[in-house]
PDB file of N, CA and C in Angstrom:
ATOM      1  N   MET A   1      99.858 139.390  40.480  1.00 46.00           N
ATOM      2  CA  MET A   1     100.547 138.373  41.242  1.00 46.00           C
ATOM      3  C   MET A   1     101.953 138.200  40.687  1.00 46.00           C
ATOM      4  N   CYS A   2     102.868 137.964  41.576  1.00 54.00           N
ATOM      5  CA  CYS A   2     104.239 137.713  41.149  1.00 54.00           C
ATOM      6  C   CYS A   2     104.256 136.458  40.292  1.00 54.00           C
ATOM      7  N   ARG A   3     104.822 136.536  39.122  1.00 64.00           N
ATOM      8  CA  ARG A   3     104.755 135.375  38.249  1.00 64.00           C
ATOM      9  C   ARG A   3     105.639 134.234  38.711  1.00 64.00           C
ATOM     10  N   ASN A   4     106.491 134.455  39.698  1.00 68.00           N
ATOM     11  CA  ASN A   4     107.292 133.367  40.251  1.00 68.00           C
ATOM     12  C   ASN A   4     106.538 132.551  41.286  1.00 68.00           C
ATOM     13  N   ILE A   5     105.401 133.050  41.735  1.00 77.00           N
ATOM     14  CA  ILE A   5     104.601 132.308  42.702  1.00 77.00           C
ATOM     15  C   ILE A   5     103.671 131.394  41.917  1.00 77.00           C
ATOM     16  N   THR A   6     103.790 130.094  42.157  1.00 82.00           N
ATOM     17  CA  THR A   6     102.978 129.143  41.413  1.00 82.00           C
ATOM     18  C   THR A   6     101.753 128.735  42.215  1.00 82.00           C
ATOM     19  N   THR A   7     100.758 128.246  41.515  1.00 89.00           N
ATOM     20  CA  THR A   7      99.541 127.761  42.154  1.00 89.00           C
ATOM     21  C   THR A   7      99.864 126.467  42.889  1.00 89.00           C
ATOM     22  N   LEU A   8      99.536 126.411  44.169  1.00 92.00           N
ATOM     23  CA  LEU A   8      99.825 125.239  44.978  1.00 92.00           C
ATOM     24  C   LEU A   8      98.591 124.397  45.253  1.00 92.00           C
ATOM     25  N   ARG A   9      97.433 124.976  45.115  1.00 93.00           N
ATOM     26  CA  ARG A   9      96.195 124.242  45.374  1.00 93.00           C
ATOM     27  C   ARG A   9      95.949 123.246  44.239  1.00 93.00           C
ATOM     28  N   GLY A  10      95.664 122.019  44.600  1.00 91.00           N
ATOM     29  CA  GLY A  10      95.330 121.008  43.615  1.00 91.00           C
ATOM     30  C   GLY A  10      96.489 120.158  43.162  1.00 91.00           C
ATOM     31  N   LEU A  11      97.666 120.356  43.749  1.00 90.00           N
ATOM     32  CA  LEU A  11      98.815 119.543  43.368  1.00 90.00           C
ATOM     33  C   LEU A  11      98.646 118.119  43.902  1.00 90.00           C
ATOM     34  N   GLU A  12      99.145 117.165  43.144  1.00 89.00           N
ATOM     35  CA  GLU A  12      99.205 115.774  43.589  1.00 89.00           C
ATOM     36  C   GLU A  12     100.644 115.314  43.458  1.00 89.00           C
ATOM     37  N   PRO A  13     101.284 114.925  44.529  1.00 90.00           N
ATOM     38  CA  PRO A  13     100.806 115.026  45.897  1.00 90.00           C
ATOM     39  C   PRO A  13     100.680 116.484  46.322  1.00 90.00           C
ATOM     40  N   HIS A  14     100.024 116.684  47.459  1.00 92.00           N
ATOM     41  CA  HIS A  14      99.767 118.038  47.940  1.00 92.00           C
ATOM     42  C   HIS A  14     101.054 118.842  48.085  1.00 92.00           C
ATOM     43  N   ALA A  15     100.916 120.152  48.111  1.00 93.00           N
ATOM     44  CA  ALA A  15     102.063 121.052  48.246  1.00 93.00           C
ATOM     45  C   ALA A  15     102.850 120.710  49.502  1.00 93.00           C
ATOM     46  N   THR A  16     104.157 120.722  49.353  1.00 94.00           N
ATOM     47  CA  THR A  16     105.040 120.435  50.487  1.00 94.00           C
ATOM     48  C   THR A  16     105.302 121.715  51.276  1.00 94.00           C
ATOM     49  N   ASP A  17     105.844 121.543  52.469  1.00 95.00           N
ATOM     50  CA  ASP A  17     106.219 122.710  53.276  1.00 95.00           C
ATOM     51  C   ASP A  17     107.245 123.564  52.539  1.00 95.00           C
ATOM     52  N   ASP A  18     108.173 122.923  51.830  1.00 93.00           N
ATOM     53  CA  ASP A  18     109.184 123.674  51.075  1.00 93.00           C
ATOM     54  C   ASP A  18     108.546 124.502  49.964  1.00 93.00           C
ATOM     55  N   GLU A  19     107.566 123.938  49.271  1.00 93.00           N
ATOM     56  CA  GLU A  19     106.883 124.673  48.207  1.00 93.00           C
ATOM     57  C   GLU A  19     106.091 125.850  48.768  1.00 93.00           C
ATOM     58  N   ILE A  20     105.450 125.639  49.902  1.00 95.00           N
ATOM     59  CA  ILE A  20     104.684 126.714  50.539  1.00 95.00           C
ATOM     60  C   ILE A  20     105.632 127.812  51.017  1.00 95.00           C
ATOM     61  N   GLU A  21     106.759 127.431  51.615  1.00 95.00           N
ATOM     62  CA  GLU A  21     107.726 128.437  52.067  1.00 95.00           C
ATOM     63  C   GLU A  21     108.317 129.201  50.887  1.00 95.00           C
ATOM     64  N   ALA A  22     108.609 128.522  49.796  1.00 92.00           N
ATOM     65  CA  ALA A  22     109.170 129.195  48.616  1.00 92.00           C
ATOM     66  C   ALA A  22     108.185 130.229  48.068  1.00 92.00           C
ATOM     67  N   ALA A  23     106.905 129.886  48.039  1.00 93.00           N
ATOM     68  CA  ALA A  23     105.894 130.837  47.569  1.00 93.00           C
ATOM     69  C   ALA A  23     105.799 132.034  48.521  1.00 93.00           C
ATOM     70  N   ALA A  24     105.850 131.765  49.823  1.00 95.00           N
ATOM     71  CA  ALA A  24     105.799 132.844  50.813  1.00 95.00           C
ATOM     72  C   ALA A  24     107.017 133.759  50.668  1.00 95.00           C
ATOM     73  N   ARG A  25     108.183 133.156  50.459  1.00 94.00           N
ATOM     74  CA  ARG A  25     109.424 133.929  50.307  1.00 94.00           C
ATOM     75  C   ARG A  25     109.351 134.823  49.067  1.00 94.00           C
ATOM     76  N   GLN A  26     108.836 134.291  47.962  1.00 93.00           N
ATOM     77  CA  GLN A  26     108.695 135.088  46.746  1.00 93.00           C
ATOM     78  C   GLN A  26     107.720 136.235  46.965  1.00 93.00           C
ATOM     79  N   TYR A  27     106.638 135.963  47.671  1.00 94.00           N
ATOM     80  CA  TYR A  27     105.651 137.011  47.954  1.00 94.00           C
ATOM     81  C   TYR A  27     106.288 138.132  48.786  1.00 94.00           C
ATOM     82  N   VAL A  28     106.996 137.765  49.843  1.00 96.00           N
ATOM     83  CA  VAL A  28     107.611 138.774  50.711  1.00 96.00           C
ATOM     84  C   VAL A  28     108.671 139.557  49.942  1.00 96.00           C
ATOM     85  N   ARG A  29     109.443 138.886  49.109  1.00 94.00           N
ATOM     86  CA  ARG A  29     110.418 139.603  48.275  1.00 94.00           C
ATOM     87  C   ARG A  29     109.724 140.615  47.380  1.00 94.00           C
ATOM     88  N   LYS A  30     108.634 140.204  46.773  1.00 93.00           N
ATOM     89  CA  LYS A  30     107.926 141.070  45.829  1.00 93.00           C
ATOM     90  C   LYS A  30     107.350 142.304  46.532  1.00 93.00           C
ATOM     91  N   VAL A  31     106.665 142.103  47.647  1.00 94.00           N
ATOM     92  CA  VAL A  31     106.005 143.243  48.288  1.00 94.00           C
ATOM     93  C   VAL A  31     106.976 144.160  49.022  1.00 94.00           C
ATOM     94  N   THR A  32     108.134 143.635  49.446  1.00 96.00           N
ATOM     95  CA  THR A  32     109.087 144.484  50.169  1.00 96.00           C
ATOM     96  C   THR A  32     110.173 145.052  49.275  1.00 96.00           C
ATOM     97  N   GLY A  33     110.447 144.386  48.168  1.00 94.00           N
ATOM     98  CA  GLY A  33     111.554 144.811  47.321  1.00 94.00           C
ATOM     99  C   GLY A  33     112.902 144.372  47.871  1.00 94.00           C
ATOM    100  N   VAL A  34     112.912 143.582  48.945  1.00 94.00           N
ATOM    101  CA  VAL A  34     114.150 143.109  49.554  1.00 94.00           C
ATOM    102  C   VAL A  34     114.613 141.867  48.801  1.00 94.00           C
ATOM    103  N   GLN A  35     115.777 141.946  48.187  1.00 90.00           N
ATOM    104  CA  GLN A  35     116.341 140.803  47.484  1.00 90.00           C
ATOM    105  C   GLN A  35     117.516 140.207  48.255  1.00 90.00           C
ATOM    106  N   GLN A  36     118.301 141.050  48.902  1.00 94.00           N
ATOM    107  CA  GLN A  36     119.430 140.614  49.716  1.00 94.00           C
ATOM    108  C   GLN A  36     119.155 140.989  51.163  1.00 94.00           C
ATOM    109  N   LEU A  37     119.241 140.012  52.054  1.00 95.00           N
ATOM    110  CA  LEU A  37     118.977 140.289  53.462  1.00 95.00           C
ATOM    111  C   LEU A  37     120.185 140.943  54.119  1.00 95.00           C
ATOM    112  N   SER A  38     119.890 141.902  54.973  1.00 95.00           N
ATOM    113  CA  SER A  38     120.919 142.554  55.785  1.00 95.00           C
ATOM    114  C   SER A  38     120.566 142.302  57.244  1.00 95.00           C
ATOM    115  N   ASP A  39     121.406 142.765  58.144  1.00 96.00           N
ATOM    116  CA  ASP A  39     121.100 142.625  59.562  1.00 96.00           C
ATOM    117  C   ASP A  39     119.799 143.340  59.914  1.00 96.00           C
ATOM    118  N   ALA A  40     119.516 144.437  59.229  1.00 96.00           N
ATOM    119  CA  ALA A  40     118.309 145.215  59.511  1.00 96.00           C
ATOM    120  C   ALA A  40     117.044 144.578  58.951  1.00 96.00           C
ATOM    121  N   THR A  41     117.167 143.791  57.883  1.00 96.00           N
ATOM    122  CA  THR A  41     115.970 143.231  57.244  1.00 96.00           C
ATOM    123  C   THR A  41     115.740 141.756  57.540  1.00 96.00           C
ATOM    124  N   ARG A  42     116.765 141.049  57.987  1.00 97.00           N
ATOM    125  CA  ARG A  42     116.666 139.586  58.131  1.00 97.00           C
ATOM    126  C   ARG A  42     115.531 139.148  59.053  1.00 97.00           C
ATOM    127  N   GLU A  43     115.472 139.666  60.260  1.00 97.00           N
ATOM    128  CA  GLU A  43     114.480 139.192  61.238  1.00 97.00           C
ATOM    129  C   GLU A  43     113.045 139.491  60.786  1.00 97.00           C
ATOM    130  N   PRO A  44     112.707 140.731  60.397  1.00 97.00           N
ATOM    131  CA  PRO A  44     111.323 140.966  59.967  1.00 97.00           C
ATOM    132  C   PRO A  44     110.972 140.205  58.688  1.00 97.00           C
ATOM    133  N   PHE A  45     111.926 140.059  57.793  1.00 97.00           N
ATOM    134  CA  PHE A  45     111.695 139.329  56.548  1.00 97.00           C
ATOM    135  C   PHE A  45     111.380 137.862  56.843  1.00 97.00           C
ATOM    136  N   GLU A  46     112.235 137.211  57.626  1.00 97.00           N
ATOM    137  CA  GLU A  46     112.046 135.794  57.941  1.00 97.00           C
ATOM    138  C   GLU A  46     110.776 135.565  58.753  1.00 97.00           C
ATOM    139  N   ARG A  47     110.442 136.479  59.645  1.00 98.00           N
ATOM    140  CA  ARG A  47     109.207 136.365  60.418  1.00 98.00           C
ATOM    141  C   ARG A  47     107.994 136.436  59.490  1.00 98.00           C
ATOM    142  N   ALA A  48     108.028 137.365  58.534  1.00 98.00           N
ATOM    143  CA  ALA A  48     106.933 137.491  57.575  1.00 98.00           C
ATOM    144  C   ALA A  48     106.800 136.229  56.725  1.00 98.00           C
ATOM    145  N   VAL A  49     107.916 135.674  56.277  1.00 98.00           N
ATOM    146  CA  VAL A  49     107.883 134.437  55.487  1.00 98.00           C
ATOM    147  C   VAL A  49     107.227 133.322  56.295  1.00 98.00           C
ATOM    148  N   ALA A  50     107.632 133.169  57.552  1.00 98.00           N
ATOM    149  CA  ALA A  50     107.078 132.106  58.399  1.00 98.00           C
ATOM    150  C   ALA A  50     105.578 132.295  58.614  1.00 98.00           C
ATOM    151  N   GLU A  51     105.158 133.528  58.876  1.00 98.00           N
ATOM    152  CA  GLU A  51     103.735 133.791  59.113  1.00 98.00           C
ATOM    153  C   GLU A  51     102.908 133.550  57.858  1.00 98.00           C
ATOM    154  N   ILE A  52     103.400 133.999  56.723  1.00 98.00           N
ATOM    155  CA  ILE A  52     102.660 133.822  55.469  1.00 98.00           C
ATOM    156  C   ILE A  52     102.617 132.348  55.084  1.00 98.00           C
ATOM    157  N   ALA A  53     103.702 131.610  55.277  1.00 98.00           N
ATOM    158  CA  ALA A  53     103.705 130.179  54.986  1.00 98.00           C
ATOM    159  C   ALA A  53     102.703 129.455  55.875  1.00 98.00           C
ATOM    160  N   HIS A  54     102.647 129.825  57.144  1.00 98.00           N
ATOM    161  CA  HIS A  54     101.700 129.224  58.089  1.00 98.00           C
ATOM    162  C   HIS A  54     100.257 129.474  57.644  1.00 98.00           C
ATOM    163  N   ILE A  55      99.955 130.708  57.322  1.00 98.00           N
ATOM    164  CA  ILE A  55      98.607 131.069  56.875  1.00 98.00           C
ATOM    165  C   ILE A  55      98.272 130.363  55.563  1.00 98.00           C
ATOM    166  N   THR A  56      99.233 130.277  54.657  1.00 97.00           N
ATOM    167  CA  THR A  56      99.010 129.620  53.369  1.00 97.00           C
ATOM    168  C   THR A  56      98.695 128.142  53.564  1.00 97.00           C
ATOM    169  N   ALA A  57      99.426 127.477  54.447  1.00 97.00           N
ATOM    170  CA  ALA A  57      99.166 126.059  54.707  1.00 97.00           C
ATOM    171  C   ALA A  57      97.752 125.863  55.237  1.00 97.00           C
ATOM    172  N   HIS A  58      97.323 126.729  56.155  1.00 98.00           N
ATOM    173  CA  HIS A  58      95.957 126.637  56.683  1.00 98.00           C
ATOM    174  C   HIS A  58      94.928 126.895  55.592  1.00 98.00           C
ATOM    175  N   LEU A  59      95.192 127.869  54.744  1.00 97.00           N
ATOM    176  CA  LEU A  59      94.281 128.177  53.647  1.00 97.00           C
ATOM    177  C   LEU A  59      94.144 126.987  52.705  1.00 97.00           C
ATOM    178  N   LEU A  60      95.268 126.395  52.310  1.00 96.00           N
ATOM    179  CA  LEU A  60      95.213 125.249  51.400  1.00 96.00           C
ATOM    180  C   LEU A  60      94.465 124.072  52.030  1.00 96.00           C
ATOM    181  N   ASP A  61      94.620 123.878  53.335  1.00 96.00           N
ATOM    182  CA  ASP A  61      93.898 122.806  54.031  1.00 96.00           C
ATOM    183  C   ASP A  61      92.401 123.070  54.084  1.00 96.00           C
ATOM    184  N   ALA A  62      92.013 124.338  54.177  1.00 97.00           N
ATOM    185  CA  ALA A  62      90.604 124.693  54.345  1.00 97.00           C
ATOM    186  C   ALA A  62      89.820 124.715  53.033  1.00 97.00           C
ATOM    187  N   LEU A  63      90.513 124.930  51.913  1.00 95.00           N
ATOM    188  CA  LEU A  63      89.813 125.021  50.631  1.00 95.00           C
ATOM    189  C   LEU A  63      89.403 123.642  50.132  1.00 95.00           C
ATOM    190  N   PRO A  64      88.300 123.566  49.379  1.00 95.00           N
ATOM    191  CA  PRO A  64      87.917 122.276  48.792  1.00 95.00           C
ATOM    192  C   PRO A  64      88.900 121.873  47.701  1.00 95.00           C
ATOM    193  N   GLU A  65      88.897 120.603  47.362  1.00 91.00           N
ATOM    194  CA  GLU A  65      89.772 120.100  46.304  1.00 91.00           C
ATOM    195  C   GLU A  65      89.443 120.790  44.989  1.00 91.00           C
ATOM    196  N   ARG A  66      90.447 120.978  44.160  1.00 90.00           N
ATOM    197  CA  ARG A  66      90.239 121.548  42.829  1.00 90.00           C
ATOM    198  C   ARG A  66      89.717 120.476  41.893  1.00 90.00           C
ATOM    199  N   ARG A  67      88.946 120.918  40.928  1.00 89.00           N
ATOM    200  CA  ARG A  67      88.453 119.970  39.924  1.00 89.00           C
ATOM    201  C   ARG A  67      89.537 119.602  38.926  1.00 89.00           C
ATOM    202  N   ARG A  68      90.413 120.564  38.651  1.00 88.00           N
ATOM    203  CA  ARG A  68      91.513 120.332  37.707  1.00 88.00           C
ATOM    204  C   ARG A  68      92.808 120.748  38.373  1.00 88.00           C
ATOM    205  N   PRO A  69      93.880 120.028  38.107  1.00 83.00           N
ATOM    206  CA  PRO A  69      95.178 120.412  38.689  1.00 83.00           C
ATOM    207  C   PRO A  69      95.684 121.701  38.045  1.00 83.00           C
ATOM    208  N   PRO A  70      96.640 122.377  38.676  1.00 85.00           N
ATOM    209  CA  PRO A  70      97.236 123.579  38.081  1.00 85.00           C
ATOM    210  C   PRO A  70      97.844 123.259  36.717  1.00 85.00           C
ATOM    211  N   ALA A  71      97.876 124.249  35.859  1.00 84.00           N
ATOM    212  CA  ALA A  71      98.364 124.065  34.490  1.00 84.00           C
ATOM    213  C   ALA A  71      99.886 123.939  34.416  1.00 84.00           C
ATOM    214  N   THR A  72     100.593 124.440  35.410  1.00 83.00           N
ATOM    215  CA  THR A  72     102.054 124.387  35.374  1.00 83.00           C
ATOM    216  C   THR A  72     102.599 123.591  36.555  1.00 83.00           C
ATOM    217  N   VAL A  73     103.754 123.016  36.358  1.00 82.00           N
ATOM    218  CA  VAL A  73     104.426 122.268  37.417  1.00 82.00           C
ATOM    219  C   VAL A  73     105.212 123.259  38.264  1.00 82.00           C
ATOM    220  N   PRO A  74     105.033 123.235  39.588  1.00 84.00           N
ATOM    221  CA  PRO A  74     105.803 124.151  40.437  1.00 84.00           C
ATOM    222  C   PRO A  74     107.300 123.931  40.259  1.00 84.00           C
ATOM    223  N   PRO A  75     108.092 124.996  40.344  1.00 83.00           N
ATOM    224  CA  PRO A  75     109.536 124.879  40.127  1.00 83.00           C
ATOM    225  C   PRO A  75     110.217 123.830  40.990  1.00 83.00           C
ATOM    226  N   LEU A  76     109.832 123.717  42.261  1.00 85.00           N
ATOM    227  CA  LEU A  76     110.522 122.769  43.136  1.00 85.00           C
ATOM    228  C   LEU A  76     110.270 121.323  42.739  1.00 85.00           C
ATOM    229  N   ARG A  77     109.327 121.076  41.838  1.00 89.00           N
ATOM    230  CA  ARG A  77     109.058 119.713  41.376  1.00 89.00           C
ATOM    231  C   ARG A  77     109.735 119.413  40.045  1.00 89.00           C
ATOM    232  N   ARG A  78     110.367 120.396  39.442  1.00 87.00           N
ATOM    233  CA  ARG A  78     111.013 120.200  38.144  1.00 87.00           C
ATOM    234  C   ARG A  78     112.385 119.570  38.340  1.00 87.00           C
ATOM    235  N   PRO A  79     112.704 118.548  37.539  1.00 89.00           N
ATOM    236  CA  PRO A  79     113.986 117.840  37.726  1.00 89.00           C
ATOM    237  C   PRO A  79     115.205 118.751  37.644  1.00 89.00           C
ATOM    238  N   GLU A  80     115.205 119.714  36.730  1.00 91.00           N
ATOM    239  CA  GLU A  80     116.375 120.579  36.594  1.00 91.00           C
ATOM    240  C   GLU A  80     116.565 121.467  37.820  1.00 91.00           C
ATOM    241  N   VAL A  81     115.470 121.869  38.455  1.00 87.00           N
ATOM    242  CA  VAL A  81     115.562 122.674  39.671  1.00 87.00           C
ATOM    243  C   VAL A  81     116.031 121.790  40.826  1.00 87.00           C
ATOM    244  N   GLN A  82     115.515 120.576  40.908  1.00 88.00           N
ATOM    245  CA  GLN A  82     115.956 119.644  41.943  1.00 88.00           C
ATOM    246  C   GLN A  82     117.459 119.384  41.825  1.00 88.00           C
ATOM    247  N   ALA A  83     117.955 119.253  40.601  1.00 91.00           N
ATOM    248  CA  ALA A  83     119.391 119.027  40.387  1.00 91.00           C
ATOM    249  C   ALA A  83     120.206 120.229  40.847  1.00 91.00           C
ATOM    250  N   ARG A  84     119.742 121.453  40.550  1.00 91.00           N
ATOM    251  CA  ARG A  84     120.464 122.658  40.994  1.00 91.00           C
ATOM    252  C   ARG A  84     120.498 122.741  42.510  1.00 91.00           C
ATOM    253  N   ILE A  85     119.369 122.442  43.164  1.00 87.00           N
ATOM    254  CA  ILE A  85     119.302 122.493  44.624  1.00 87.00           C
ATOM    255  C   ILE A  85     120.262 121.466  45.221  1.00 87.00           C
ATOM    256  N   ALA A  86     120.265 120.251  44.684  1.00 89.00           N
ATOM    257  CA  ALA A  86     121.157 119.197  45.188  1.00 89.00           C
ATOM    258  C   ALA A  86     122.610 119.583  45.015  1.00 89.00           C
ATOM    259  N   ALA A  87     122.953 120.167  43.870  1.00 92.00           N
ATOM    260  CA  ALA A  87     124.342 120.587  43.633  1.00 92.00           C
ATOM    261  C   ALA A  87     124.756 121.690  44.594  1.00 92.00           C
ATOM    262  N   ARG A  88     123.871 122.650  44.836  1.00 89.00           N
ATOM    263  CA  ARG A  88     124.157 123.743  45.772  1.00 89.00           C
ATOM    264  C   ARG A  88     124.354 123.200  47.185  1.00 89.00           C
ATOM    265  N   GLU A  89     123.497 122.260  47.606  1.00 88.00           N
ATOM    266  CA  GLU A  89     123.612 121.684  48.948  1.00 88.00           C
ATOM    267  C   GLU A  89     124.890 120.855  49.086  1.00 88.00           C
ATOM    268  N   ALA A  90     125.266 120.142  48.025  1.00 92.00           N
ATOM    269  CA  ALA A  90     126.482 119.333  48.056  1.00 92.00           C
ATOM    270  C   ALA A  90     127.717 120.227  48.162  1.00 92.00           C
ATOM    271  N   ALA A  91     127.697 121.355  47.460  1.00 93.00           N
ATOM    272  CA  ALA A  91     128.819 122.278  47.508  1.00 93.00           C
ATOM    273  C   ALA A  91     128.938 122.961  48.868  1.00 93.00           C
ATOM    274  N   ALA A  92     127.792 123.224  49.511  1.00 88.00           N
ATOM    275  CA  ALA A  92     127.799 123.894  50.816  1.00 88.00           C
ATOM    276  C   ALA A  92     128.125 122.928  51.946  1.00 88.00           C
ATOM    277  N   GLY A  93     127.800 121.663  51.784  1.00 77.00           N
ATOM    278  CA  GLY A  93     127.945 120.712  52.877  1.00 77.00           C
ATOM    279  C   GLY A  93     129.167 119.940  52.821  1.00 77.00           C
TER     280      GLY A  93
END
């Protein structure tokens, strides 16, 4: 498994759509080797991310609750990552 993909099952609060999409994006990057999108790769890449995120959300909904939460905090929940995302969005907007 790609070590950048974190366990989403058992999080409190439950995994967000952004966390599920980030995991799907990392998975698609890993299996395709595509790191930079081009005109030729953008549409199939984004379609795969959307489909995998959709399936992942259904899977997480269908599984029973975990007895123990995941051992690591997902990156999107870490304060330093949240600060980087906010700074990037502020610079772009």
